[in-house]
Amino acid sequence: MPAPDAHAEIIGHHDKTLIVDFGSQVTQLIARRVREAGVYCEIAPFQSAEKAFHALKPKAVILSGGPCSVTDEGSPRAPDVIFASGVPILSICYGQQTTAIQLGGAVEGGHAAEFGRADIEIKEKSALFDGVWEVGQRYPVWMSHGDRVTRLPPGFTVKAVSENAPFAIASDENRRIFTTMFHPEVVHTPDGARLIANFVHKVAGLKSDWTMAAFRGEAIKAIRDQVGDGRVLCGLSGGVDSAVAAVLIHEAIGDRLTCVFVDHGLLRMGEAQEVVTLFRDHYNIPLVHVDASALFIGELTGVADPETKRKIIGKLFIDVFEAEAKKIASDGKGAPAFLAQGTLYPDVIESVSFTGGPSVTIKSHHNVGGLPARMNMKLVEPLRELFKDEVRALGRELGLPDAFVGRHPFPGPGLAIRCPGGVTPEKLDILRKADAIYLDEIRKAGLYDTIWQAFAVLLPVRTVGVMGDGRTYDFVCALRAVTSVDGMTADFYPFDMNVLGRAATRIINEVKGINRVVYDVTSKPPGTIEWE
């Protein structure tokens, strides 16, 4: 018999929304808003949207924005089956434009564009903003368009206008098709999340049945069905994702799970011991602790290219797992047939080339898509449907300590990519100490939970400085802290300079080898927010 489809089992009975991606940088934010409303959703690129529509059988569809001009020959379109299905549709920006053209309206370029904040005036009532906005009032939204709709399809009426968008909101209420020229999914549209909640609840009538309490039970059943009587090997990285996956799987199959924690020597200060203590003492989960730091750091010596570093680390991880799997298989209880990973939904999204546009990012350290055939193990990915904040909520549901669940994301390659240039034990020691001081000052300032991710970077340059009566020639340390909604985009955290000043002073005074500290104020578009 074929193995049960764990994904289908988990989402099977939930009301579902399909998001058709036309390549917008913020498509993932649409999914976050839908999930926040308690409704399950999935994103599909427009090229495979028809297949996804038939497979998912959604009760609502959202068409995203995108970078293309809808007037260009060969520009993306939504599958006609979606419009013919009768399910409620919300079309955003580019989605509005392709909806207009596909249903008999018109779109033109060459008009005044709108990028950034704009005000819309509500002209008529609509189910989309029922209870949120009132007729005759003006409200701030976020625009990002060059083309605009110039003629609505039959059956559509104007619900709101802006200075440069005569059809800022237009809808066919009878067919339950709603279109907006602005982006309700971004935080710059203050009431946008309420509009999306209105769409999935009041318009489409979907239930708020996507909760981590419900997911926990469904995922446990799916794991049991997939694994059967088999054994699972789970690789712990020291981060939240793999830890939550391990605790969830252990709840499902008990001691038939063995965790392998590979200490590659690239973790933050004290993290290796935290992981060992949590799993052996707090949860009593079978754990193999492999100190492979000498192996990893030895292979990384002299390697400066970050992508090469990632590939070396990924290969060594697989090699170590293979070796440990063989050892575990010799204990007389049978060889592990499954390998568990903490793959998340953004990992899946980013590992698929959606449109070939600017939203495409492939993270080579995620290992999404399978394992080398020689390992002869099947993947168990119980978190594959979840976003990061949902994983944290699931961790709390499972009883993981808040201090662990709330930890900032940490990349698989660890400090190797926060130490640009060659990696040495000495440089890693300097970086660990600086990083620990930085995080300590952030915690003392009460900012740790406000910041999405913070870390120190040891730059591959040295500067001349004077400390006391002596001249020094030491490394420069860069500090980075970002805010993020979804882990896909990031903006720098606007520190009070007193906090940065205290951190910098302590680093220079307490860490031998650093004589200058700088703060990174770079904002990042979709893609990795690590320093590479």
XYZ file of C-alpha atoms in Angstrom:
532
model
C 0.000 0.000 0.000
C 1.252 3.555 -0.669
C 2.359 5.578 2.344
C -0.333 7.907 3.727
C -0.136 11.498 2.531
C 0.578 13.313 5.812
C -0.020 16.716 4.228
C -3.465 15.742 2.923
C -4.363 14.155 6.253
C -3.522 17.286 8.230
C -5.323 19.783 6.010
C -8.077 17.505 4.738
C -11.061 18.657 6.783
C -10.093 22.339 7.105
C -11.700 25.119 5.080
C -9.027 26.182 2.618
C -7.997 29.271 0.663
C -5.774 29.197 -2.422
C -3.451 32.137 -3.053
C -2.320 32.461 -6.664
C 1.147 34.020 -6.769
C 2.018 36.360 -9.635
C 5.464 37.086 -8.194
C 4.747 39.798 -5.649
C 7.387 40.410 -3.009
C 4.677 40.282 -0.352
C 2.577 37.290 -1.413
C 3.656 35.468 1.745
C 2.102 38.263 3.797
C -1.282 37.455 2.273
C -0.897 33.926 3.580
C 0.072 35.227 7.003
C -3.047 37.397 7.192
C -5.277 34.490 6.188
C -3.634 32.204 8.749
C -3.981 34.908 11.408
C -7.707 34.829 10.687
C -7.671 31.143 11.601
C -8.057 29.870 8.030
C -5.710 27.417 6.313
C -4.235 28.567 2.999
C -1.600 27.588 0.479
C 0.317 29.542 -2.155
C 0.657 28.280 -5.716
C 2.512 29.937 -8.600
C 0.212 31.024 -11.412
C 1.794 28.437 -13.732
C 0.464 25.559 -11.598
C -2.547 27.307 -10.078
C -5.134 25.280 -12.006
C -3.642 22.027 -10.780
C -3.482 23.401 -7.234
C -7.092 24.578 -7.446
C -8.333 21.088 -8.351
C -6.117 19.425 -5.712
C -6.846 21.797 -2.827
C -10.551 22.353 -3.555
C -10.480 25.783 -1.874
C -13.552 27.644 -0.727
C -11.939 30.988 -1.568
C -9.179 32.276 -3.860
C -6.897 35.307 -3.556
C -4.942 36.623 -6.550
C -1.697 38.350 -5.548
C 0.131 41.357 -6.893
C 3.107 41.005 -9.203
C 5.945 42.820 -10.976
C 4.734 42.370 -14.562
C 2.634 44.718 -16.649
C -0.677 43.088 -17.434
C -0.655 44.882 -20.800
C 2.491 43.076 -21.968
C 2.111 40.150 -24.338
C 2.448 36.864 -22.491
C 1.976 38.387 -19.039
C 0.564 36.046 -16.360
C -3.132 35.240 -16.119
C -5.298 33.441 -13.583
C -6.793 30.093 -14.614
C -10.246 30.605 -16.127
C -11.543 27.715 -14.035
C -11.222 29.899 -10.946
C -13.558 32.557 -12.329
C -15.979 29.902 -13.581
C -16.070 28.043 -10.260
C -18.209 30.516 -8.363
C -15.885 30.578 -5.312
C -15.301 34.017 -3.757
C -12.276 35.823 -5.171
C -10.151 38.645 -3.785
C -7.864 40.189 -6.418
C -5.025 42.454 -5.271
C -3.126 44.991 -7.445
C -1.895 42.937 -10.426
C -4.642 40.495 -9.490
C -7.198 43.271 -9.952
C -5.771 44.120 -13.346
C -5.752 40.579 -14.729
C -9.241 40.042 -13.307
C -10.439 43.127 -15.168
C -8.939 42.025 -18.475
C -10.030 38.386 -18.167
C -13.634 39.356 -17.357
C -14.052 42.004 -20.067
C -12.612 45.203 -18.638
C -9.561 47.206 -19.679
C -6.181 48.172 -18.231
C -3.829 50.882 -19.471
C -0.307 52.043 -18.695
C 1.013 55.570 -18.950
C -1.133 57.031 -16.190
C 0.200 58.536 -12.974
C 1.599 55.786 -10.794
C 1.096 55.342 -7.076
C 3.872 53.934 -4.915
C 3.618 54.141 -1.160
C 1.016 55.705 1.076
C -2.265 56.885 -0.417
C -5.732 57.774 0.852
C -8.855 56.171 -0.514
C -12.391 57.545 -0.254
C -15.230 55.068 0.289
C -18.026 55.621 -2.248
C -20.379 52.680 -1.653
C -20.913 49.900 0.863
C -19.261 46.516 0.317
C -19.145 43.220 2.156
C -15.361 43.440 1.939
C -15.107 46.319 4.408
C -18.379 45.859 6.280
C -17.863 47.019 9.865
C -14.418 48.394 9.029
C -14.874 51.412 6.767
C -17.779 53.822 6.297
C -19.091 55.518 3.169
C -17.846 59.068 2.744
C -14.740 58.592 4.894
C -11.074 58.487 3.850
C -8.594 55.825 4.937
C -4.842 55.238 4.448
C -3.677 52.325 2.287
C -0.464 51.218 0.575
C -0.259 51.383 -3.209
C 2.320 49.956 -5.598
C 1.203 50.205 -9.207
C 2.031 51.798 -12.533
C -0.799 50.456 -14.718
C -4.415 50.915 -13.722
C -7.862 49.648 -14.605
C -9.626 52.051 -16.965
C -12.834 50.087 -17.624
C -14.528 47.684 -15.239
C -15.921 44.339 -16.396
C -19.712 43.990 -16.641
C -21.340 43.646 -13.230
C -18.620 45.506 -11.325
C -19.146 48.769 -9.453
C -16.725 51.198 -7.842
C -16.571 51.057 -4.058
C -13.588 53.329 -3.380
C -11.300 55.716 -5.259
C -7.903 57.329 -4.726
C -6.193 60.225 -6.471
C -4.613 58.002 -9.130
C -6.768 54.889 -8.911
C -10.370 55.512 -9.994
C -11.133 51.879 -9.130
C -9.207 51.539 -5.841
C -11.860 49.029 -4.788
C -14.260 47.533 -7.303
C -16.456 44.491 -6.878
C -19.170 42.312 -8.290
C -20.975 41.579 -5.040
C -23.347 39.091 -6.671
C -20.497 36.943 -7.969
C -18.468 37.614 -4.801
C -15.471 38.950 -6.699
C -13.651 41.761 -4.913
C -10.680 43.706 -6.274
C -8.333 46.231 -4.688
C -5.639 48.349 -6.300
C -3.859 48.657 -2.942
C -2.187 45.966 -0.831
C -4.275 45.039 2.229
C -1.713 42.435 3.318
C 1.030 44.915 4.299
C 1.173 46.626 7.677
C 1.189 50.009 5.911
C -2.525 49.441 5.191
C -3.654 49.729 8.830
C -7.026 47.996 8.365
C -5.826 45.525 5.737
C -5.821 42.465 7.984
C -9.460 43.166 8.915
C -10.399 43.363 5.226
C -8.793 39.974 4.551
C -10.530 38.532 7.626
C -13.820 39.932 6.315
C -13.199 38.251 2.984
C -12.529 34.778 4.377
C -15.168 34.924 7.095
C -18.043 37.216 6.081
C -17.798 36.793 2.310
C -16.576 33.207 1.943
C -18.011 31.903 5.206
C -14.851 29.986 6.152
C -14.399 28.669 9.680
C -11.573 29.690 12.023
C -10.487 26.101 12.524
C -6.759 26.463 11.883
C -5.265 26.462 15.389
C -2.120 24.923 16.812
C -4.142 22.927 19.315
C -6.000 21.277 16.448
C -2.833 20.952 14.384
C -1.065 19.128 17.208
C -3.564 16.282 17.243
C -3.797 16.079 13.460
C -0.021 16.095 13.030
C 0.465 13.357 15.627
C -2.029 11.134 13.828
C -0.390 11.884 10.474
C 3.066 11.023 11.852
C 1.784 7.713 13.251
C 0.115 6.842 9.975
C 3.210 7.714 7.956
C 5.780 6.048 10.198
C 3.807 3.003 11.289
C 6.082 0.791 13.388
C 9.228 2.359 11.940
C 11.987 4.298 13.622
C 12.799 7.954 13.006
C 16.126 9.734 13.086
C 15.815 13.482 13.763
C 18.618 15.927 13.196
C 18.737 18.662 15.807
C 20.353 21.921 14.732
C 19.980 23.743 18.027
C 17.175 25.925 16.672
C 13.470 26.147 17.403
C 12.205 24.377 14.257
C 14.014 21.075 14.673
C 13.351 21.088 18.418
C 9.587 21.512 17.965
C 9.568 18.844 15.251
C 11.413 16.444 17.558
C 9.092 16.980 20.534
C 6.026 16.565 18.301
C 7.354 13.328 16.779
C 8.326 11.995 20.213
C 4.767 12.596 21.399
C 3.573 10.580 18.402
C 5.930 7.578 18.490
C 7.869 7.759 21.766
C 11.258 6.075 21.948
C 11.145 4.999 18.320
C 12.524 8.502 17.741
C 16.255 9.064 18.170
C 17.606 12.600 17.948
C 21.079 13.236 16.644
C 22.568 16.547 17.680
C 25.632 17.372 15.627
C 27.724 19.981 17.381
C 29.581 21.443 14.430
C 31.431 23.975 16.534
C 29.537 26.839 14.919
C 26.877 27.424 17.576
C 26.471 30.394 19.876
C 27.887 30.418 23.375
C 26.288 27.756 25.584
C 23.769 26.570 22.972
C 25.105 23.043 22.640
C 24.670 22.381 26.357
C 21.190 23.945 26.307
C 20.052 21.493 23.641
C 21.498 18.478 25.438
C 19.946 19.526 28.753
C 16.522 20.186 27.206
C 16.218 16.846 25.437
C 17.940 14.533 27.891
C 16.811 16.053 31.176
C 13.548 17.877 30.441
C 11.971 15.559 27.858
C 13.993 12.362 28.297
C 14.149 11.955 24.520
C 16.823 9.538 23.225
C 19.666 11.794 22.112
C 23.003 11.130 20.458
C 25.371 14.059 20.942
C 28.088 14.087 18.304
C 30.956 16.525 18.824
C 32.095 16.977 15.238
C 33.489 20.478 15.661
C 37.037 19.495 14.707
C 35.774 17.841 11.507
C 33.640 20.793 10.425
C 36.088 23.549 11.284
C 38.906 21.585 9.692
C 36.990 21.306 6.414
C 36.101 25.010 6.516
C 39.654 26.208 7.066
C 40.650 28.585 4.297
C 37.163 28.641 2.720
C 35.851 32.180 2.213
C 32.908 31.804 -0.196
C 29.648 31.594 1.826
C 27.920 29.286 -0.661
C 30.858 26.886 -0.563
C 30.717 26.980 3.228
C 27.037 26.023 3.128
C 27.669 23.114 0.796
C 30.536 21.816 2.922
C 28.433 22.016 6.076
C 25.439 20.381 4.387
C 27.556 17.515 3.041
C 29.219 16.921 6.401
C 25.845 16.891 8.160
C 24.635 14.164 5.817
C 27.860 12.207 6.261
C 27.558 12.363 10.053
C 23.894 11.375 9.934
C 24.694 8.389 7.756
C 27.382 7.250 10.153
C 25.126 7.652 13.196
C 22.228 5.919 11.447
C 24.438 2.887 10.864
C 25.439 2.842 14.527
C 21.827 3.134 15.671
C 20.789 0.400 13.247
C 23.202 -1.989 14.951
C 21.413 -1.799 18.314
C 19.114 -4.677 17.381
C 15.932 -2.582 17.210
C 15.947 -2.108 13.445
C 17.386 0.582 11.193
C 15.690 4.009 11.118
C 13.620 4.244 7.957
C 12.740 7.921 8.334
C 14.656 11.156 8.763
C 12.825 14.097 10.354
C 13.458 17.711 9.337
C 12.148 21.020 10.639
C 11.150 22.257 7.178
C 8.740 25.221 7.346
C 6.306 26.595 4.787
C 8.525 29.591 3.854
C 11.307 27.057 3.144
C 8.991 25.256 0.751
C 7.903 28.507 -0.896
C 11.448 29.776 -1.344
C 12.678 26.467 -2.737
C 10.241 26.636 -5.649
C 10.829 28.905 -8.627
C 7.443 30.571 -8.650
C 7.559 33.038 -11.486
C 11.185 33.661 -12.348
C 10.686 37.188 -11.014
C 12.175 39.041 -8.059
C 10.459 36.875 -5.466
C 12.504 33.822 -6.390
C 15.022 32.865 -3.736
C 16.600 29.472 -3.241
C 18.116 28.831 0.173
C 20.703 26.145 -0.288
C 20.834 25.259 3.411
C 17.192 24.200 3.684
C 17.639 20.834 1.962
C 14.011 20.993 0.857
C 13.101 18.473 -1.771
C 14.652 15.290 -0.486
C 17.779 13.474 0.565
C 20.528 11.696 -1.346
C 19.193 8.391 -2.649
C 21.973 6.479 -0.930
C 20.532 7.302 2.491
C 17.501 5.158 1.720
C 15.369 7.099 4.215
C 12.024 8.807 3.817
C 11.447 12.340 5.003
C 9.156 13.222 7.892
C 8.421 16.974 7.836
C 5.639 17.616 10.372
C 6.019 21.415 10.295
C 5.910 21.741 6.520
C 2.572 23.620 6.570
C 3.595 26.152 9.237
C 5.045 29.645 9.372
C 7.616 30.537 12.017
C 5.212 32.143 14.467
C 2.935 29.112 14.162
C 5.884 26.866 15.041
C 6.480 28.944 18.149
C 2.792 28.645 19.088
C 2.983 24.883 18.548
C 6.109 24.721 20.709
C 4.249 26.409 23.554
C 1.318 24.054 22.982
C 3.775 21.169 23.414
C 5.185 22.637 26.617
C 8.574 23.802 25.385
C 10.038 26.512 27.653
C 9.340 30.080 26.518
C 13.029 30.909 26.697
C 13.694 28.232 24.085
C 10.623 28.734 21.905
C 11.184 32.481 21.717
C 14.804 32.257 20.641
C 15.827 34.229 17.593
C 16.191 32.218 14.368
C 19.641 30.725 13.896
C 20.920 29.583 10.491
C 21.907 25.986 9.864
C 25.485 26.974 8.926
C 25.673 28.871 12.205
C 28.560 31.213 12.844
C 30.292 30.133 9.634
C 28.292 32.714 7.670
C 28.565 35.289 10.442
C 32.312 35.067 10.135
C 32.907 36.206 6.525
C 36.162 34.971 5.088
C 38.088 32.066 6.513
C 36.885 30.365 9.697
C 39.281 29.610 12.547
C 38.696 28.525 16.160
C 40.193 31.818 17.329
C 37.842 33.965 15.219
C 34.829 31.884 16.279
C 35.763 32.375 19.945
C 35.976 36.149 19.443
C 32.616 36.176 17.646
C 30.873 34.051 20.309
C 31.944 36.387 23.082
C 30.877 39.515 21.191
C 27.553 37.940 20.200
C 26.811 36.904 23.801
C 27.461 40.437 25.089
C 25.253 41.953 22.386
C 22.321 39.655 23.190
C 22.830 40.221 26.907
C 22.472 43.991 26.451
C 19.382 43.494 24.276
C 17.798 41.351 26.992
C 18.709 43.845 29.720
C 17.002 46.561 27.675
C 13.848 44.410 27.432
C 14.066 44.288 23.622
C 14.749 40.624 22.888
C 11.134 39.691 22.155
C 10.565 42.903 20.156
C 13.433 42.157 17.790
C 12.931 39.299 15.326
C 16.614 38.479 14.997
C 19.848 39.948 16.326
C 23.427 38.797 15.904
C 27.035 39.874 15.701
C 29.283 39.491 12.667
C 33.074 39.415 12.705
C 34.181 41.271 9.593
C 37.215 40.064 7.622
C 38.974 43.424 8.051
C 41.174 44.928 10.746
C 41.537 48.538 11.753
C 44.088 50.521 13.709
C 42.827 51.871 16.991
C 44.078 53.313 20.247
C 43.049 51.702 23.518
C 44.442 53.464 26.570
C 48.044 54.280 25.821
C 48.505 51.522 23.251
C 47.859 51.096 19.553
C 45.836 48.090 18.414
C 45.276 46.354 15.111
C 42.162 44.227 15.566
C 38.907 43.067 13.966
C 35.758 45.082 13.290
C 32.528 43.692 14.741
C 29.221 44.473 13.028
C 25.946 44.272 14.943
C 22.646 43.556 13.215
C 19.099 43.565 14.569
C 15.985 43.350 12.430
C 12.244 43.394 12.712
C 10.210 41.087 10.512
C 6.636 39.930 10.135
C 7.227 36.718 8.254
C 10.946 36.059 8.072
C 10.857 36.904 4.358
C 11.557 40.641 4.550
C 13.359 42.611 7.239
C 13.972 46.149 8.396
C 16.711 47.249 10.787
C 15.732 47.852 14.400
C 15.926 51.578 15.360
C 17.922 51.242 18.574
C 18.224 53.871 21.228
C 21.895 54.785 20.857
C 22.429 54.213 24.557
C 21.740 50.486 24.080
C 24.140 50.239 21.148
C 26.679 52.310 23.053
C 26.621 49.984 26.050
C 26.948 46.908 23.840
C 29.814 48.397 21.824
C 31.689 49.561 24.915
C 31.425 46.151 26.567
C 32.508 44.317 23.404
C 35.615 46.474 22.973
C 36.497 46.255 26.686
C 35.740 42.570 27.236
C 36.577 40.858 23.935
C 40.227 40.721 23.034
C 40.617 40.977 19.259
C 37.960 43.649 18.517
C 38.641 47.380 18.537
C 35.725 48.767 16.540
C 31.959 48.135 16.453
C 29.506 49.212 13.726
C 25.727 48.813 13.382
C 24.149 47.524 10.162
C 21.093 49.533 9.085
C 20.422 47.612 5.870
C 16.823 46.660 5.057
C 16.304 43.436 3.147
C 13.828 42.573 0.391
C 12.409 39.037 0.214
C 15.065 36.414 0.641
C 17.578 35.552 3.317
C 18.073 38.151 6.043
C 21.346 36.643 7.163
C 24.659 38.364 6.623
C 26.447 36.415 3.896
